[in-house]
PDB file of C-alpha atoms in Angstrom:
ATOM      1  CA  UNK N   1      -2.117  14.955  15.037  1.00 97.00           C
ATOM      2  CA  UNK N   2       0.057  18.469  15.950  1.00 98.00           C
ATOM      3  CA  UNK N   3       0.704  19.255  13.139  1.00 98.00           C
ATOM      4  CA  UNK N   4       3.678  22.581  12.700  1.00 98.00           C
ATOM      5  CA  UNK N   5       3.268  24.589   9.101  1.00 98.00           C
ATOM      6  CA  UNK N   6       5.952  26.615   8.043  1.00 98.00           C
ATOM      7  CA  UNK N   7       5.229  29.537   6.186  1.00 97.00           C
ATOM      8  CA  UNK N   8       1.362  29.024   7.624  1.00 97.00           C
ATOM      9  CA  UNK N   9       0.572  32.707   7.234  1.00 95.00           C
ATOM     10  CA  UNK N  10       1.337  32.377   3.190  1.00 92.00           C
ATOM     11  CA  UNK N  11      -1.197  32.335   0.502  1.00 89.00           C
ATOM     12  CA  UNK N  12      -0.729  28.231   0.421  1.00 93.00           C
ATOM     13  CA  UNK N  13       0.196  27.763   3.950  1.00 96.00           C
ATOM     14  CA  UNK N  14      -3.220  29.717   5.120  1.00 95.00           C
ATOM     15  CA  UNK N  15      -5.241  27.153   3.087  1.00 96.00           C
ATOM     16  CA  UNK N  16      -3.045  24.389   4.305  1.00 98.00           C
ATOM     17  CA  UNK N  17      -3.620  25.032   7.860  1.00 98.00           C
ATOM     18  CA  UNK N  18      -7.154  25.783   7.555  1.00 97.00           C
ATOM     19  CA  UNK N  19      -7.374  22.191   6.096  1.00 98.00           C
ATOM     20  CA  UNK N  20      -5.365  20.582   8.582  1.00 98.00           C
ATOM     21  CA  UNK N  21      -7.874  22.014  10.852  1.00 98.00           C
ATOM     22  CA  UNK N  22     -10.843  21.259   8.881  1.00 98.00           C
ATOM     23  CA  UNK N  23      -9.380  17.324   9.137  1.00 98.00           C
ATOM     24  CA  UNK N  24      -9.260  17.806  12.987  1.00 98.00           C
ATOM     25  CA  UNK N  25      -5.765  18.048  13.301  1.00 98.00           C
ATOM     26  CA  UNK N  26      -4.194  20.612  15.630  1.00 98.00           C
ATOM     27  CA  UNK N  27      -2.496  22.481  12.750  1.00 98.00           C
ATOM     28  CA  UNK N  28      -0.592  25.888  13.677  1.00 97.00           C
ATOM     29  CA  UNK N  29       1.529  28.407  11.820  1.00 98.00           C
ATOM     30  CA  UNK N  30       5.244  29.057  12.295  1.00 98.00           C
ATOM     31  CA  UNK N  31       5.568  32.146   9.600  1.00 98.00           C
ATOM     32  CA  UNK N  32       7.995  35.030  10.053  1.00 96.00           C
ATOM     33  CA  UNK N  33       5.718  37.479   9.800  1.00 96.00           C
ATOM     34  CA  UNK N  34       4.752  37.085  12.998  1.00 97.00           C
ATOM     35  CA  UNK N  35       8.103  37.028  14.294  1.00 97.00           C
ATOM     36  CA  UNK N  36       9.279  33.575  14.205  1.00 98.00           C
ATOM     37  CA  UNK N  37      12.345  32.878  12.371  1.00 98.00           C
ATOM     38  CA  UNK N  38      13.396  29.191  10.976  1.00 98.00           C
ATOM     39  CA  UNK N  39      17.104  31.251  11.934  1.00 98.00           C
ATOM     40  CA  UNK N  40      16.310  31.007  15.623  1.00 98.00           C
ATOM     41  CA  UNK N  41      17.588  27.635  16.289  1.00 98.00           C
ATOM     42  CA  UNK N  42      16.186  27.576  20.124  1.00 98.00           C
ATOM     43  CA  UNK N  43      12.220  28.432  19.210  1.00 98.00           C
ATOM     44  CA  UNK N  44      12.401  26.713  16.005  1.00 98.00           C
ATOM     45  CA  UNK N  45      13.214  23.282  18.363  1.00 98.00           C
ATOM     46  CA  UNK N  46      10.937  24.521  21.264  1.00 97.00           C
ATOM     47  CA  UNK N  47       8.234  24.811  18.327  1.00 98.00           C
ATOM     48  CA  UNK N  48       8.719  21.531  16.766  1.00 98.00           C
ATOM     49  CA  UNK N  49       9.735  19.153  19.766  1.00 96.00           C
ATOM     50  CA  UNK N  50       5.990  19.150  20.705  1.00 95.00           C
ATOM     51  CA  UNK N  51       4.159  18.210  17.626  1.00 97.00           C
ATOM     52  CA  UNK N  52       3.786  15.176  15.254  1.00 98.00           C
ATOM     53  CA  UNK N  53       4.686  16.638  11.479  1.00 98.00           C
ATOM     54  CA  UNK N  54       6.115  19.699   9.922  1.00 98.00           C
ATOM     55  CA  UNK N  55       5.263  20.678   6.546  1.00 98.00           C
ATOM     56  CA  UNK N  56       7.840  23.001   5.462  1.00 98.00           C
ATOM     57  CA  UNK N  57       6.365  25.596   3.013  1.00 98.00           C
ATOM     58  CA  UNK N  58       8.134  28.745   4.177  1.00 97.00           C
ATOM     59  CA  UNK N  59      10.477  30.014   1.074  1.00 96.00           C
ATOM     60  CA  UNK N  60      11.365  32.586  -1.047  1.00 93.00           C
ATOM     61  CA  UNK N  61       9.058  32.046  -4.382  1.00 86.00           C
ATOM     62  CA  UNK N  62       8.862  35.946  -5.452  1.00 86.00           C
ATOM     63  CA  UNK N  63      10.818  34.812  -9.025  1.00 84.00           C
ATOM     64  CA  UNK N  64      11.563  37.980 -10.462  1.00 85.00           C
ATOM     65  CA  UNK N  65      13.072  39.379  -6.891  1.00 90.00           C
ATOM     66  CA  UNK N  66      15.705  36.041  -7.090  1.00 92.00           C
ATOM     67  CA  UNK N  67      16.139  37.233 -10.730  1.00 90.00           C
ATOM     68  CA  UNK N  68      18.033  39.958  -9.195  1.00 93.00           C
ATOM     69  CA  UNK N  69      21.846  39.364  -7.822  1.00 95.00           C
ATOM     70  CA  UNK N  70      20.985  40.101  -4.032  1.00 95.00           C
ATOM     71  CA  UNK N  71      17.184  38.310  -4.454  1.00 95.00           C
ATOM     72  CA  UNK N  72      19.131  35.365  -5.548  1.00 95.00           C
ATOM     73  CA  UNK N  73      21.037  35.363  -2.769  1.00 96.00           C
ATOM     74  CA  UNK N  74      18.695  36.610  -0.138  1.00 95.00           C
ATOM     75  CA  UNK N  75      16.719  33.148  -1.532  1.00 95.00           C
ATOM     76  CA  UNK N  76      18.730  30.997  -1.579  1.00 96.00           C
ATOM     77  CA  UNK N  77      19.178  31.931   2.333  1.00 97.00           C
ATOM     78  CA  UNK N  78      15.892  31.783   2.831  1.00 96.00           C
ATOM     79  CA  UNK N  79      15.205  28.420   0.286  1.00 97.00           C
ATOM     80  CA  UNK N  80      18.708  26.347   1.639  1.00 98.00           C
ATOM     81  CA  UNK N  81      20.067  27.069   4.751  1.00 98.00           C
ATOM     82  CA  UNK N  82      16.830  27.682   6.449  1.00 98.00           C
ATOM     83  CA  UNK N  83      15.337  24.099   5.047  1.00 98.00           C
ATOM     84  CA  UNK N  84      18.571  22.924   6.780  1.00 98.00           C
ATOM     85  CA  UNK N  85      17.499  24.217  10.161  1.00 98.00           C
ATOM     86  CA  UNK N  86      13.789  22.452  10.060  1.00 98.00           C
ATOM     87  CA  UNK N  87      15.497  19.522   8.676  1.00 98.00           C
ATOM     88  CA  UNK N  88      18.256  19.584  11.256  1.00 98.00           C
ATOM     89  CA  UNK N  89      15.474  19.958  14.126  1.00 98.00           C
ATOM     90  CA  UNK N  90      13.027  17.665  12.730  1.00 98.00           C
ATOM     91  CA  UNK N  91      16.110  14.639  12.762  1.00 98.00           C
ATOM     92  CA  UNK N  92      17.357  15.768  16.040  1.00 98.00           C
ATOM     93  CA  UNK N  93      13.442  15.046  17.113  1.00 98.00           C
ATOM     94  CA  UNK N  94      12.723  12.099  14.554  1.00 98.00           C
ATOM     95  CA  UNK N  95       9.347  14.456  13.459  1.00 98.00           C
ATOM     96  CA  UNK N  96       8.148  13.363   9.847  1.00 98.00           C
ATOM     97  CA  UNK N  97       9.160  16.499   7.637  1.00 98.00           C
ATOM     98  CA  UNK N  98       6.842  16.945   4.408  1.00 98.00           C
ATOM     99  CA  UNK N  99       8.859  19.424   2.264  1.00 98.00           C
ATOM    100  CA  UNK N 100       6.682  22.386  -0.225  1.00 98.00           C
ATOM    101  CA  UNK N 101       8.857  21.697  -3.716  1.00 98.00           C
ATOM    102  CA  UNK N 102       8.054  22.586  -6.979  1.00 96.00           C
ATOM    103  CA  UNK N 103       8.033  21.106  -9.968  1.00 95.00           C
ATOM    104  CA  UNK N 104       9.984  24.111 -11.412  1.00 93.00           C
ATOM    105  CA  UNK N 105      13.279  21.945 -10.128  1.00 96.00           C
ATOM    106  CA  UNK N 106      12.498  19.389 -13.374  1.00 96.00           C
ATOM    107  CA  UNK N 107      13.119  22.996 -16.276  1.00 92.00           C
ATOM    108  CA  UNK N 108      13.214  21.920 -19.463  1.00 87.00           C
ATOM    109  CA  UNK N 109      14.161  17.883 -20.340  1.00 90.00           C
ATOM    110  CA  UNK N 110      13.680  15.864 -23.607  1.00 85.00           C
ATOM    111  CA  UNK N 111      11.715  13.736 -21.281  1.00 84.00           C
ATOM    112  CA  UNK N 112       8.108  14.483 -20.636  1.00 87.00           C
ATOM    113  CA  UNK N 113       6.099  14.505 -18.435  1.00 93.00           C
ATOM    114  CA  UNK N 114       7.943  14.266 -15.983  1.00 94.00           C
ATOM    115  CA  UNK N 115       8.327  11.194 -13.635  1.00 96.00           C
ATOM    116  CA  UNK N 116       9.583  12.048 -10.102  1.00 97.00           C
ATOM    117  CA  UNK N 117      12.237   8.681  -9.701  1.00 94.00           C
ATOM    118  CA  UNK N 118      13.106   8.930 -13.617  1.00 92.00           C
ATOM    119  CA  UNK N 119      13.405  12.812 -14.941  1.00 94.00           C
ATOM    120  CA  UNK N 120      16.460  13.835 -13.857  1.00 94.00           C
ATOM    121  CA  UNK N 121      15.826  17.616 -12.731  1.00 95.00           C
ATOM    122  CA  UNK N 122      17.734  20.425 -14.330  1.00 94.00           C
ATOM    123  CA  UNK N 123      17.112  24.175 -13.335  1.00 94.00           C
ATOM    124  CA  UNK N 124      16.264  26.439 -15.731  1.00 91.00           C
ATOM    125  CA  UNK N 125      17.261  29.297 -12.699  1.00 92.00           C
ATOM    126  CA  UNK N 126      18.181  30.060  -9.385  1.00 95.00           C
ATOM    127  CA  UNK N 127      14.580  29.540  -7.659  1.00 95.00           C
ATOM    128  CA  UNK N 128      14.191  26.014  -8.695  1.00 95.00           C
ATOM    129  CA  UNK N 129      18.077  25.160  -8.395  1.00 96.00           C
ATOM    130  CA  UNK N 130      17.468  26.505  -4.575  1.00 97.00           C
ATOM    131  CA  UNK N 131      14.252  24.183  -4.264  1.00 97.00           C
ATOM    132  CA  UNK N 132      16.222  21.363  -5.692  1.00 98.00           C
ATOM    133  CA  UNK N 133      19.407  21.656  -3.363  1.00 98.00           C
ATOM    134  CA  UNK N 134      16.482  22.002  -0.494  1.00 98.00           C
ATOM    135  CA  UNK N 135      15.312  18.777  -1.602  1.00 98.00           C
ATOM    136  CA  UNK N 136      18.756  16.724  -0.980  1.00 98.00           C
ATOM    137  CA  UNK N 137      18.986  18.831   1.878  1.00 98.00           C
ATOM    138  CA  UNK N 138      16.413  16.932   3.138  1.00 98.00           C
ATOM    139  CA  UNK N 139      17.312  13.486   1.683  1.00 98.00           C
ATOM    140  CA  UNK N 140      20.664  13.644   3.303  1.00 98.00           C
ATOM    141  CA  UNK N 141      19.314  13.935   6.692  1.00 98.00           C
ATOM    142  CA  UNK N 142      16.932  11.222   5.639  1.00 98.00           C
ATOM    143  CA  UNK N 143      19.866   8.873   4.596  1.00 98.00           C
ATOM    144  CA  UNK N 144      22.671   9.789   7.060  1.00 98.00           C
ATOM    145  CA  UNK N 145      20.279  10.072  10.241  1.00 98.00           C
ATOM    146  CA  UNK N 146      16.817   8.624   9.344  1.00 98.00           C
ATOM    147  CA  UNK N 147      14.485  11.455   8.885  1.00 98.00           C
ATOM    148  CA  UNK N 148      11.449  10.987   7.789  1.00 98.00           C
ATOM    149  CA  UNK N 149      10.227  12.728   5.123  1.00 98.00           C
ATOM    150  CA  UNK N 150       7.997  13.145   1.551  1.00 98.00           C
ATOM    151  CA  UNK N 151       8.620  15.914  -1.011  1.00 98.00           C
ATOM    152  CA  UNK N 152       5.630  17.404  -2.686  1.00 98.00           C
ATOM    153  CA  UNK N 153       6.744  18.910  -6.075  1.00 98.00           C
ATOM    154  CA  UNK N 154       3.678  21.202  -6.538  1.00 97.00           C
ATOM    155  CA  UNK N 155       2.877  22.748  -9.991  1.00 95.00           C
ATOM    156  CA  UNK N 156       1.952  26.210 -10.408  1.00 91.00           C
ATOM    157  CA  UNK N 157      -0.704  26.932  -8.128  1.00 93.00           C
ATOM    158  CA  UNK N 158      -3.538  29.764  -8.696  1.00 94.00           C
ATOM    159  CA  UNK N 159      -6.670  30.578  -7.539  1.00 94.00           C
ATOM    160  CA  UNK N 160      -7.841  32.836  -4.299  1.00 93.00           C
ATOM    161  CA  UNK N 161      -5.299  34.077  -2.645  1.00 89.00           C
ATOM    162  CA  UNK N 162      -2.980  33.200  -5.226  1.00 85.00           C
ATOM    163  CA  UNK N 163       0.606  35.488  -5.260  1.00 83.00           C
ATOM    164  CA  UNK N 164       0.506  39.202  -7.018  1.00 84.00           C
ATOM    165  CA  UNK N 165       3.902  37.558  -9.183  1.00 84.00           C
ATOM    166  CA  UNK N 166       1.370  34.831 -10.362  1.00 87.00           C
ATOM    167  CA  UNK N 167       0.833  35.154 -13.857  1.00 89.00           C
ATOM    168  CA  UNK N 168      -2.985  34.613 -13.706  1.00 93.00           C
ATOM    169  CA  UNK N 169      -2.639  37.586 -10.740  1.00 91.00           C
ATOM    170  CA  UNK N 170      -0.841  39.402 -13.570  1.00 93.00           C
ATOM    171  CA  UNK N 171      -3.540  38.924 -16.314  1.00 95.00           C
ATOM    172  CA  UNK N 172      -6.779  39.491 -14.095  1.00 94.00           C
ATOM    173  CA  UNK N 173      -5.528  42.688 -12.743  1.00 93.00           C
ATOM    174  CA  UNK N 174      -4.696  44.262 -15.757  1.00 95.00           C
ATOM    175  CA  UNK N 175      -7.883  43.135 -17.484  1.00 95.00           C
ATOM    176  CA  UNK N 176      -9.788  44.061 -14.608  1.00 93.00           C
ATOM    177  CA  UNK N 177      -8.614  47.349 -14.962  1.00 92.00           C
ATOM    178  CA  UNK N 178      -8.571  48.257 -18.615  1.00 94.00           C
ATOM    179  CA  UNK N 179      -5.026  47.554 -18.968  1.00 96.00           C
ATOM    180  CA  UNK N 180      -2.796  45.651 -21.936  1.00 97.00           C
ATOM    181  CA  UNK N 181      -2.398  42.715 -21.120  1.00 97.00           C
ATOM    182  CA  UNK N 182       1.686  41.801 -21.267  1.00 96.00           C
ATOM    183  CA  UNK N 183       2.561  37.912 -22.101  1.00 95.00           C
ATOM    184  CA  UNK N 184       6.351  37.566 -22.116  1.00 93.00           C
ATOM    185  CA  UNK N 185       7.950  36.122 -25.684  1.00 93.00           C
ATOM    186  CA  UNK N 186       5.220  34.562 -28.105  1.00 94.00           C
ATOM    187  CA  UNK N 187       2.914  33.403 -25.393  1.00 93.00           C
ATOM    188  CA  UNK N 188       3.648  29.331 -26.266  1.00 93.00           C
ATOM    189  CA  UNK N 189       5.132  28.555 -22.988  1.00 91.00           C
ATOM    190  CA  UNK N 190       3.002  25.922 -21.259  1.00 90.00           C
ATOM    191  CA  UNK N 191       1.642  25.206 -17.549  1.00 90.00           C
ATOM    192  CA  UNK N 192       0.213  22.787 -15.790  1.00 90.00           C
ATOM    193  CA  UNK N 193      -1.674  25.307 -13.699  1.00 91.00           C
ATOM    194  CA  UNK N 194      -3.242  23.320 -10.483  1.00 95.00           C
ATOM    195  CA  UNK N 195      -5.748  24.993  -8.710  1.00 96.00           C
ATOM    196  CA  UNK N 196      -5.221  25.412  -5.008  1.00 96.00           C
ATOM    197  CA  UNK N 197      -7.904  23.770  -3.444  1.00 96.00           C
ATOM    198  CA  UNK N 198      -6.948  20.230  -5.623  1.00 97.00           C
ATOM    199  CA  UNK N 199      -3.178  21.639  -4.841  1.00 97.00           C
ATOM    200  CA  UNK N 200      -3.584  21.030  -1.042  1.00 98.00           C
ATOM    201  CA  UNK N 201      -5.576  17.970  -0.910  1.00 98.00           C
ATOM    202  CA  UNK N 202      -2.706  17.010  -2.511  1.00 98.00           C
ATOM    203  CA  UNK N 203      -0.169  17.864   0.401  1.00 98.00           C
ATOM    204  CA  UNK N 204      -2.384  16.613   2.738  1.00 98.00           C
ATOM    205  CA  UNK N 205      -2.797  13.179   0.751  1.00 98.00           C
ATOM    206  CA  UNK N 206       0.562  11.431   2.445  1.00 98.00           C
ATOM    207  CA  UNK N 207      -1.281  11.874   6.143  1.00 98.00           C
ATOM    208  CA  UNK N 208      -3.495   8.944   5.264  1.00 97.00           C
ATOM    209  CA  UNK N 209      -0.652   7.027   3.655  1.00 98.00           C
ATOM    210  CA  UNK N 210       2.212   7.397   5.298  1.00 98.00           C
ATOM    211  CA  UNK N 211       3.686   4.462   4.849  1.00 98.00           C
ATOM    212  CA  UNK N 212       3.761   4.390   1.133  1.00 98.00           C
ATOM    213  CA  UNK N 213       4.409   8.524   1.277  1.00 98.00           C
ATOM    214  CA  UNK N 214       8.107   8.495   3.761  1.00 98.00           C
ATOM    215  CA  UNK N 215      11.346   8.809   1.749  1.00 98.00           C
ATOM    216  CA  UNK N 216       9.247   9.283  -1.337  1.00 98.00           C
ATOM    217  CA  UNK N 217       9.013  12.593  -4.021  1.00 98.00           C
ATOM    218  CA  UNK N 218       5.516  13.082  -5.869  1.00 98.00           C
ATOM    219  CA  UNK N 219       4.397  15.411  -8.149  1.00 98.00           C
ATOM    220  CA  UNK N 220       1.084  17.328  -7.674  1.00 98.00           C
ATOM    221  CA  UNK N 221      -0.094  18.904 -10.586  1.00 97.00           C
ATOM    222  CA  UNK N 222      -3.443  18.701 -12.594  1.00 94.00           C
ATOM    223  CA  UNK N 223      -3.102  16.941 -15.941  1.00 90.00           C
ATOM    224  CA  UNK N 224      -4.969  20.077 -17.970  1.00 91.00           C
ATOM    225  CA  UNK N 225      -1.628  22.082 -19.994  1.00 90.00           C
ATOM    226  CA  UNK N 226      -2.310  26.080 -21.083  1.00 93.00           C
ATOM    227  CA  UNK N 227      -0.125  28.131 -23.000  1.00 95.00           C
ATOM    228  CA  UNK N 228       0.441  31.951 -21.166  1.00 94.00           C
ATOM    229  CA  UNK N 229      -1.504  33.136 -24.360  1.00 96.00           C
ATOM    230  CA  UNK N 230      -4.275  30.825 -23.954  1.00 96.00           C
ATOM    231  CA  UNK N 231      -4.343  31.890 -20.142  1.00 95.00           C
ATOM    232  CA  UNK N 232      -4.996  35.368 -21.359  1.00 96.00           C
ATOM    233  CA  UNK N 233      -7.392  34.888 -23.931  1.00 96.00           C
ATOM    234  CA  UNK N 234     -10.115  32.700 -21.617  1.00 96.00           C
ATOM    235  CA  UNK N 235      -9.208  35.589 -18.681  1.00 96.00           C
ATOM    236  CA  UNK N 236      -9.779  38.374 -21.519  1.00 96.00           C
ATOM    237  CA  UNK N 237     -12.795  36.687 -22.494  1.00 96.00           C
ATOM    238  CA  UNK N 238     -14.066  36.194 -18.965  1.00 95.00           C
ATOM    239  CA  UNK N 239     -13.656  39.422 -17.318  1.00 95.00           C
ATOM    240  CA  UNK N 240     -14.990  40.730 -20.875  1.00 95.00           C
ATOM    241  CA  UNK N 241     -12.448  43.374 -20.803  1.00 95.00           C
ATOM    242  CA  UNK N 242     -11.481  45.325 -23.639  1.00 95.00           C
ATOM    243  CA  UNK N 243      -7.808  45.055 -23.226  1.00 96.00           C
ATOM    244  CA  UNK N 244      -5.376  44.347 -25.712  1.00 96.00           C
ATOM    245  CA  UNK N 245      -3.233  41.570 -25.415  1.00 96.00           C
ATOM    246  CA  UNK N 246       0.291  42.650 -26.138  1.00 96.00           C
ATOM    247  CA  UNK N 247       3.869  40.837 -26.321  1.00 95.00           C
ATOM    248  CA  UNK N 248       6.906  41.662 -24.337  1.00 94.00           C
ATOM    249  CA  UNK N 249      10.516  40.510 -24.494  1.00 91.00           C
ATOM    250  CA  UNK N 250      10.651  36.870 -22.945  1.00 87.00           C
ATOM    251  CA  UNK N 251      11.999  36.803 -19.624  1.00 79.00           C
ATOM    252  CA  UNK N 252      15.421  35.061 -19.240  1.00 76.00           C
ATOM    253  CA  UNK N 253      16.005  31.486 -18.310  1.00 72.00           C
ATOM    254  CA  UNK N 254      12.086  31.528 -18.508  1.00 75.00           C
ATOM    255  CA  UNK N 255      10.751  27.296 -18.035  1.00 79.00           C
ATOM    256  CA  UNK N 256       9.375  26.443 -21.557  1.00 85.00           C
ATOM    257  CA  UNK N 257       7.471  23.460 -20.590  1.00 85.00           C
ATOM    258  CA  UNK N 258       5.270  22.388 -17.140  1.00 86.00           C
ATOM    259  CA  UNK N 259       4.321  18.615 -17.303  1.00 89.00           C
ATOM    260  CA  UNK N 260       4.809  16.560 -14.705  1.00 94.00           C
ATOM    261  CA  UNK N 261       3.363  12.626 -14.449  1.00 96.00           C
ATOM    262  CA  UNK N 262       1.450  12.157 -11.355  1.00 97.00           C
ATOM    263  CA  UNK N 263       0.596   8.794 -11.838  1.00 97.00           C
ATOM    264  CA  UNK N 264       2.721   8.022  -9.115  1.00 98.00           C
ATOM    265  CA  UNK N 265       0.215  10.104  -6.608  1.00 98.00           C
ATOM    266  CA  UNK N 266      -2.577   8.623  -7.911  1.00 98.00           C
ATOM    267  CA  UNK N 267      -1.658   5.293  -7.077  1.00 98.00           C
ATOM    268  CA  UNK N 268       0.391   5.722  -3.425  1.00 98.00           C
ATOM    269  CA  UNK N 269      -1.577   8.593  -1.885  1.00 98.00           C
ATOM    270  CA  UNK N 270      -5.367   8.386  -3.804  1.00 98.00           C
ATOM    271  CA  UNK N 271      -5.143  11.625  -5.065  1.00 98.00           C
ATOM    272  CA  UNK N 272      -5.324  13.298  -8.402  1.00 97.00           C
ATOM    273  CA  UNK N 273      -6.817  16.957  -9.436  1.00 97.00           C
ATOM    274  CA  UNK N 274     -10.464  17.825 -10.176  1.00 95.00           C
ATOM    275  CA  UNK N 275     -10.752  21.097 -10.706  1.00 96.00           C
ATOM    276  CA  UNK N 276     -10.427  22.512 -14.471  1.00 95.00           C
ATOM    277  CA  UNK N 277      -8.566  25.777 -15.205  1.00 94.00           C
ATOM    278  CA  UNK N 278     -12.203  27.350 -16.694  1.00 93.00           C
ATOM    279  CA  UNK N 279     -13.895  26.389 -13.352  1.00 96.00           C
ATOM    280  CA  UNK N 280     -11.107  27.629 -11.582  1.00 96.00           C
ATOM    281  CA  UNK N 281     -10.712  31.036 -13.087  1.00 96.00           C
ATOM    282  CA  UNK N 282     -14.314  31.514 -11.542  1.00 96.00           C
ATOM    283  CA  UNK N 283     -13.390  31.569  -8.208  1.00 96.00           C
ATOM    284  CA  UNK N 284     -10.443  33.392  -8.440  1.00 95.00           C
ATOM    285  CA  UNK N 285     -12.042  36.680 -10.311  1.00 94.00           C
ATOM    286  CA  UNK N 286     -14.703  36.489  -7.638  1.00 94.00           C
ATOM    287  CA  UNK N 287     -11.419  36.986  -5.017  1.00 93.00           C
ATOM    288  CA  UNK N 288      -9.869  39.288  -7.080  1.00 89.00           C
ATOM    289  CA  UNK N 289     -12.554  41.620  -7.774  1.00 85.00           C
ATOM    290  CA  UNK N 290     -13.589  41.304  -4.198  1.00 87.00           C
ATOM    291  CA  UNK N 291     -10.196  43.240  -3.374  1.00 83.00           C
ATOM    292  CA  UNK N 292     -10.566  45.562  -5.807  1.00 76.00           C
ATOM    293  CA  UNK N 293     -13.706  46.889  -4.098  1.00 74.00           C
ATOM    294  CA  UNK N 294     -12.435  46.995  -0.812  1.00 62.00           C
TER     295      UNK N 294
END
């Protein structure tokens, strides 16, 4: 298939191309950085009106800049109004739309883990409230003028090429480099940290199942949970660094608990994660120091 990715030049959309491709689909990147804007109404329809799915994982996901007034503004341009532009081209052109969530929409519920048609999301802050509204974004062009789509709520992803924001980022760097290591509040908040490889077979699971995957959510998440202290320790201990590990004021609104069910993947799409956060950390020093010697 053509297949469009939004957001193809980002640290996930790079991998998901390069699998696309891999899978001998004609996968190409539609990413702002090299100039092409989900704004421009005209190329964004020239650029979709020729292929046969769009995966929409362009967005703002830099957390603490939406912390900030204008980054939660700036984001929620970026994380709304532009999903409404690939949505509003993909209807116009009846091209199945697979929309990038997060599972950062569900924030903290009595319920857990969290079941995509049973949890009812609620927000912790203004990132995952403008991934949410994205998401009914989408289902309203799906219901009013039969779009076809699947969201992928994706759980925090690491590994090579992982974001500088990322936590794990965070931690190897400053172990790497002699320096305390800073986990926000006591260190008990808990991820479901997925590693990206198991992360995009995951997105790329509904092309073999499309027909139990349109007008459906799923979670895609590993199963393994890790407190941010835990994280630190087995990164401390890996890197054998002789850094400190020191705690800083928790940051507001901060998710207390990632744990989604993704039973519901498992039996639609086939898919489920492999890849352990130990084996995982492996891979991702390897990239990390790699950069640090270049």
């Amino acid at each position: 298939m053509k297949i469009l990715v939004t957001g193809g030049k980002g640290a996930i959309g790079t991998r998901l191309v390069k699998k696309l491709t891999n899978m001998s689909h004609e996968a190409c990147s539609y990413d702002i950085v090299d100039g092409q804007d989900l704004f421009d109404i005209p190329a964004l329809e020239t650029a979709v009106e020729t292929i046969d799915v769009v995966y929409h994982a362009a967005a703002e996901a830099n957390l603490n800049y939406m912390r900030t007034l204008d980054g939660a503004r700036g984001g929620m341009s970026r994380n709304v109004s532009a999903t409404d532009n690939v949505a509003y081209v993909c209807a116009k052109h009846h091209k199945w739309l697979l929309f990038i969530s997060t599972t950062s929409v569900y924030g903290d519920v009595a319920e857990q883990p969290e079941r995509e048609d049973a949890t009812l999301p609620n927000p912790a802050e203004i990132y995952a409230a403008s991934k949410y509204a994205a998401e009914w974004v989408i289902r309203g062009y799906g219901r009013s003028f039969d779009l076809p789509y699947t969201i992928l709520r994706i759980a925090t992803v690491y590994g090579p090429g992982c974001r500088p924001e990322l936590g794990v980022h965070i931690f190897f760097r400053q172990a790497l480099n002699g320096e305390p290591i800073t986990v926000h509040g006591d260190g008990s908040q808990v991820r479901t940290l997925t590693y990206i490889d198991d992360s995009v077979e995951g997105m790329v699971a509904p092309l073999g199942h499309r027909n139990e995957a349109l007008g459906q959510i799923f979670n895609i998440a590993g199963t393994e949970q890790i407190s941010a202290v835990a994280m630190a320790r087995q990164i401390k201990e890996l890197t054998a660094s002789r850094s400190e590990i020191v705690f800083v004021p928790q940051r507001q609104h901060n998710m207390k608990t990632e744990a989604a069910d993704v039973s519901k993947a498992k039996r639609l799409l086939q898919w489920q994660a492999h890849t352990s956060f130990s084996e995982g950390l492996r891979p991702t020093l390897a990239w990390l120091a790699s950069l640090q010697k270049a």
